[in-house]
PDB file of C-alpha atoms in Angstrom:
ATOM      1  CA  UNK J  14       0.000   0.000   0.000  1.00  0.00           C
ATOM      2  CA  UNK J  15       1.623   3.458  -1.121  1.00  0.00           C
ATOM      3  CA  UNK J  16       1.637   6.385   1.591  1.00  0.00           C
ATOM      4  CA  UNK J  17       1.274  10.246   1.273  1.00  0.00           C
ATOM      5  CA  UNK J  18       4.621  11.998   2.110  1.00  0.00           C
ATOM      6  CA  UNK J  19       4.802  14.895   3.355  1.00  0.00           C
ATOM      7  CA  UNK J  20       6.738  15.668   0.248  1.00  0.00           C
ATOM      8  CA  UNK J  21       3.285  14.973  -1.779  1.00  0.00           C
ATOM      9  CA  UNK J  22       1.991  17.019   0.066  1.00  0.00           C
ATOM     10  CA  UNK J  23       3.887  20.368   0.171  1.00  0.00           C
ATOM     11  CA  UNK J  24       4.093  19.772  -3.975  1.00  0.00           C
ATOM     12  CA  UNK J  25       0.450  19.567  -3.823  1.00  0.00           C
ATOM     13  CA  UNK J  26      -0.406  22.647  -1.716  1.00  0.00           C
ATOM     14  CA  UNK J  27       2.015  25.153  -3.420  1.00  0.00           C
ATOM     15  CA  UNK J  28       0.800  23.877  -6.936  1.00  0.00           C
ATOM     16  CA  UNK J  29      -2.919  24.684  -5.977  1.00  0.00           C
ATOM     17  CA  UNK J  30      -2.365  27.458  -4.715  1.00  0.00           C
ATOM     18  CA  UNK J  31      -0.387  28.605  -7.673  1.00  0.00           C
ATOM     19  CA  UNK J  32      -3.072  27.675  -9.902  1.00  0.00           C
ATOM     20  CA  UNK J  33      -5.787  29.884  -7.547  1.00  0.00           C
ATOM     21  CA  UNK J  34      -3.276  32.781  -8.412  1.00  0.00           C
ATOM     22  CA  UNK J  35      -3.282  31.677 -12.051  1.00  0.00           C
ATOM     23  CA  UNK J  36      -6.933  32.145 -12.123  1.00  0.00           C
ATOM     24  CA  UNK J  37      -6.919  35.584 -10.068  1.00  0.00           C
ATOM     25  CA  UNK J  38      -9.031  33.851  -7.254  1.00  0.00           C
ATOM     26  CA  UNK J  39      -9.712  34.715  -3.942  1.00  0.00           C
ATOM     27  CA  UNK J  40      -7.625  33.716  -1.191  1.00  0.00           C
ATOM     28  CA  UNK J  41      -7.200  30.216  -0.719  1.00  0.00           C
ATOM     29  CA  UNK J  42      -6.844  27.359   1.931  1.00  0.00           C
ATOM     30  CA  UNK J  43      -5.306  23.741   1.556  1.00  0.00           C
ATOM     31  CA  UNK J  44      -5.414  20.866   3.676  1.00  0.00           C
ATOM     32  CA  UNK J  45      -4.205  17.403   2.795  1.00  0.00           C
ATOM     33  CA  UNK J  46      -4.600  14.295   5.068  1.00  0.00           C
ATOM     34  CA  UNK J  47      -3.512  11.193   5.359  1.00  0.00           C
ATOM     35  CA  UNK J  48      -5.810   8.409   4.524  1.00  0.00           C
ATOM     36  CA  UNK J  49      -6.230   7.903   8.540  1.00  0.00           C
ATOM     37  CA  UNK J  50      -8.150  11.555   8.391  1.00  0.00           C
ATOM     38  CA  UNK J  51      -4.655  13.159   9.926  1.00  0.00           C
ATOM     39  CA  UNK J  52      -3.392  16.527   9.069  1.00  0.00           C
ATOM     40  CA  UNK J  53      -0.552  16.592   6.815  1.00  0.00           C
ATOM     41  CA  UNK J  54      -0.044  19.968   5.590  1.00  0.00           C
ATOM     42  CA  UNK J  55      -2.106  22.986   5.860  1.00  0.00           C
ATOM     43  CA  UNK J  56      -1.648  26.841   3.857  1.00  0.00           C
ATOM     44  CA  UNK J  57      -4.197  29.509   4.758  1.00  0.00           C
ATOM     45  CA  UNK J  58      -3.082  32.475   2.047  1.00  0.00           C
ATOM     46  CA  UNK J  59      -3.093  35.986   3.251  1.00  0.00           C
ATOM     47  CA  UNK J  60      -7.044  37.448   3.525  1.00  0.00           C
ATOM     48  CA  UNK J  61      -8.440  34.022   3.998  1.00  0.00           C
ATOM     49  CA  UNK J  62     -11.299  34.376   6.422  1.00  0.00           C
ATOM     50  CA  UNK J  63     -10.806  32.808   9.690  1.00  0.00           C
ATOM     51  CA  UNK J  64     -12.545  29.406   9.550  1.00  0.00           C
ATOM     52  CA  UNK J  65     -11.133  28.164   6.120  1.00  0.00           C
ATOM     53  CA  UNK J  66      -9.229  25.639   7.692  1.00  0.00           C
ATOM     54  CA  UNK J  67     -11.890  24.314   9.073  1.00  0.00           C
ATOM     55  CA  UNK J  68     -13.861  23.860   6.185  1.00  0.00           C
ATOM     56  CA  UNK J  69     -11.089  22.808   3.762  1.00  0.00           C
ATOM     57  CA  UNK J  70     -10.406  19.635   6.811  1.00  0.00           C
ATOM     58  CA  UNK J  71     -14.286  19.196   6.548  1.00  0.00           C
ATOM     59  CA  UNK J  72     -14.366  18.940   2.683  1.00  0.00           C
ATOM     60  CA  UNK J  73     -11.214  16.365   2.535  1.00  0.00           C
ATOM     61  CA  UNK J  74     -12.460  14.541   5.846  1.00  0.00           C
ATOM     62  CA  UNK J  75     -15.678  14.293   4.877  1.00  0.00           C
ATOM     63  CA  UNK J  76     -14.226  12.811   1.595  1.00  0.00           C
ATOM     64  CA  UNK J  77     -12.466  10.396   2.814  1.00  0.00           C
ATOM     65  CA  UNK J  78     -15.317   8.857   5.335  1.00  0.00           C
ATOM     66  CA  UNK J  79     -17.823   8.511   2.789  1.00  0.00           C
ATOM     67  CA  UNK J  80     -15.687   7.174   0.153  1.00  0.00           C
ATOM     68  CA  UNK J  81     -16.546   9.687  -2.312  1.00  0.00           C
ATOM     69  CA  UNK J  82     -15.617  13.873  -3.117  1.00  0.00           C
ATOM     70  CA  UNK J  83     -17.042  15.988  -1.573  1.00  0.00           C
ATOM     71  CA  UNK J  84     -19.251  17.131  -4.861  1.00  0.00           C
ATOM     72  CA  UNK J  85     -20.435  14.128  -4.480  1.00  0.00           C
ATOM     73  CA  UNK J  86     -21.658  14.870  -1.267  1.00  0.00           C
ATOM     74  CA  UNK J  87     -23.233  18.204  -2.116  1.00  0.00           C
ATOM     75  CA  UNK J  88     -25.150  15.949  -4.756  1.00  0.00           C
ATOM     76  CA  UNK J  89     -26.640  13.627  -1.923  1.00  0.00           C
ATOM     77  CA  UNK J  90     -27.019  16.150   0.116  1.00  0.00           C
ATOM     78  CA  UNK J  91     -30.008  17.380  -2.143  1.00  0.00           C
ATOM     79  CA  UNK J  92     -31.338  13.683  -2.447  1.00  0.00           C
ATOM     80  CA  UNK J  93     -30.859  12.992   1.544  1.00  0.00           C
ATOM     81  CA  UNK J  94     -30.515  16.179   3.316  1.00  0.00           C
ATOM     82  CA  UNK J  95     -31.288  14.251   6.644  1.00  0.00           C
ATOM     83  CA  UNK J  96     -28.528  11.714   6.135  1.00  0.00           C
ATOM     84  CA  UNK J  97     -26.093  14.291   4.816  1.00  0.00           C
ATOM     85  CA  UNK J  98     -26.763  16.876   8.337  1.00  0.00           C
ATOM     86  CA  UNK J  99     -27.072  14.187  10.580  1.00  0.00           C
ATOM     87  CA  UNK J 100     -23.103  13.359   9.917  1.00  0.00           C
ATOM     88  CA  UNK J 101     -22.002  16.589  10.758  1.00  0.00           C
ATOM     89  CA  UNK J 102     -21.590  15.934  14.554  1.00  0.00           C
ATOM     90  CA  UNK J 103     -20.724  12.064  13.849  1.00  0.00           C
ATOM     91  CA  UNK J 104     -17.724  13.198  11.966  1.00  0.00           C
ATOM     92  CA  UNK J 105     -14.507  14.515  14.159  1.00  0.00           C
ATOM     93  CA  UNK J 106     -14.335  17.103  11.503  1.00  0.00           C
ATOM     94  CA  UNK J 107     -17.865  17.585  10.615  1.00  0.00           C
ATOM     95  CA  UNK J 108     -18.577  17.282   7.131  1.00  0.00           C
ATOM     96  CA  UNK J 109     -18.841  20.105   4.024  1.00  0.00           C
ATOM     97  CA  UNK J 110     -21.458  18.879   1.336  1.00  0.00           C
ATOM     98  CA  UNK J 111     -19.830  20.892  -1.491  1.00  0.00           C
ATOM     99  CA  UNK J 112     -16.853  20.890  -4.419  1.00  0.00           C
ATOM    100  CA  UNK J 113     -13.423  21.379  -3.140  1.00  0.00           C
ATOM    101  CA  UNK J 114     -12.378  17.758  -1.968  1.00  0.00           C
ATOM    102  CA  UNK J 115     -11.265  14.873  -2.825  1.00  0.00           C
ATOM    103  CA  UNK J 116      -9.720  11.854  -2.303  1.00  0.00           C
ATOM    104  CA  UNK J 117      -6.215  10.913  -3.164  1.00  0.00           C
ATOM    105  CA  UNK J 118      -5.413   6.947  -4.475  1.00  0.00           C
ATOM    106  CA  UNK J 119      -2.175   5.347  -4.233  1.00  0.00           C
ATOM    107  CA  UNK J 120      -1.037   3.024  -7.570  1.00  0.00           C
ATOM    108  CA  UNK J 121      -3.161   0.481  -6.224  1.00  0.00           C
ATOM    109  CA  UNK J 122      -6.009   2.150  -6.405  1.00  0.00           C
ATOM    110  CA  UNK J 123      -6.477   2.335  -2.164  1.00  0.00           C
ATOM    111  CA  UNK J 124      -6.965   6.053  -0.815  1.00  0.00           C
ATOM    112  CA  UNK J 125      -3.868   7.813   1.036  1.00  0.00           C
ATOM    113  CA  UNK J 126      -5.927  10.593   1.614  1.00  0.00           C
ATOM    114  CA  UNK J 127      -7.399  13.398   0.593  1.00  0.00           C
ATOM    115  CA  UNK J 128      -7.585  17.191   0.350  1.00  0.00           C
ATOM    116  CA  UNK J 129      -9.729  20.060   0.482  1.00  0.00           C
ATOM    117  CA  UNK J 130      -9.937  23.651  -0.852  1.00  0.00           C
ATOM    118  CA  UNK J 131     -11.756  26.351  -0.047  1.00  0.00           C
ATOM    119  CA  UNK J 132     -11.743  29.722  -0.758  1.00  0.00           C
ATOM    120  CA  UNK J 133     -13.352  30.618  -4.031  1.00  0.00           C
ATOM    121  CA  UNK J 134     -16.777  29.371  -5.532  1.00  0.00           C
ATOM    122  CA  UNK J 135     -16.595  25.616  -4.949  1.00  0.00           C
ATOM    123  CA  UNK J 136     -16.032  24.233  -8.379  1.00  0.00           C
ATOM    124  CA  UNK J 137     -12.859  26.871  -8.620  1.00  0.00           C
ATOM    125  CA  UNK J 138     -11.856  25.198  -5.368  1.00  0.00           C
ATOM    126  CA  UNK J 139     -12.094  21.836  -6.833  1.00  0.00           C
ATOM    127  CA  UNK J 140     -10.287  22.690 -10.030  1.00  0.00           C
ATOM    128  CA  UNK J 141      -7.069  23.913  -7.691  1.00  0.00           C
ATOM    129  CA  UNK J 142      -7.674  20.987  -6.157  1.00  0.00           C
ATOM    130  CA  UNK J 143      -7.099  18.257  -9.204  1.00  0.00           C
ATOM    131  CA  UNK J 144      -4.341  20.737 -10.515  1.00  0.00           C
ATOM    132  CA  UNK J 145      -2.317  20.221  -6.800  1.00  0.00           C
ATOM    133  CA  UNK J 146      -2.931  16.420  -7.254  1.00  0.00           C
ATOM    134  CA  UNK J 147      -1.708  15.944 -10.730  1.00  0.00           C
ATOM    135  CA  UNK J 148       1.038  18.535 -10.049  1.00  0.00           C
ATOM    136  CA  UNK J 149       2.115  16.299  -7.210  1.00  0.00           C
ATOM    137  CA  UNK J 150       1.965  12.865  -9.521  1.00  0.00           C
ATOM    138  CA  UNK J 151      -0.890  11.761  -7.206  1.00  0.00           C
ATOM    139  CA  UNK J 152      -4.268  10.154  -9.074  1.00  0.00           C
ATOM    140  CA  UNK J 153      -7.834  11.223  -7.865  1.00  0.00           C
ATOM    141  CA  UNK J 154     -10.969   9.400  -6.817  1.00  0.00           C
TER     142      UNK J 154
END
């Protein structure tokens, strides 16, 4: 089973980040965990509001425990609202039903974890997202 490094990881958050400056968004914040749900590496740019962390960890935890991106979750959110809210206190990190993360696979196809963005409108969070991944050499769930 492959591991995220923290190597991965920095590579991934400067590269997303560079492609939210690319774009001319607004400020942006990273977080990348492990597949265990851990913090690996974190970047809150300069202006970010002062919860952003918290909701890029909720849109790459949330990822990871349900197996599936965050998008995904905004998507069965509409279909089960009930399900979807009842998670948020379940979760350690609560739970962010909207674009912006997603879940990192190792070359066997088992996630190593995941990452979130947050920042912008959600699908430009989710683009600098993929763009951090595939700048790092890491595939995408």
């Amino acid at each position: 089973m492959s591991r995220l490094t923290l190597e991965q990881a920095n590579v991934l958050v400067a590269a997303a980040l560079a492609k939210g400056r690319e774009l001319g968004l607004k400020p942006l914040t990273i977080a990348v965990l492990d597949a265990g749900g851990h913090l690996v590496a974190l970047q809150r740019e300069d202006g970010a509001s002062n919860h952003r962390p918290q909701i890029a960890i909720g849109k790459a935890s949330g990822a990871l425990a349900l197996g599936v991106s965050s998008r995904k979750i905004g998507e069965m959110a509409v279909e089960r609202p009930t399900f979807i809210a009842a998670l948020g206190p379940v979760l350690p990190h609560g739970i962010i039903p909207a674009a912006g993360g997603i879940i990192l696979v190792g070359a066997d196809g088992a996630p190593i974890g995941a990452v979130g963005v947050t920042g912008d409108t959600s699908d430009n969070d989710e683009a600098c997202a993929l763009a951090g991944a595939a700048k790092a050499g890491l595939a995408t769930q």
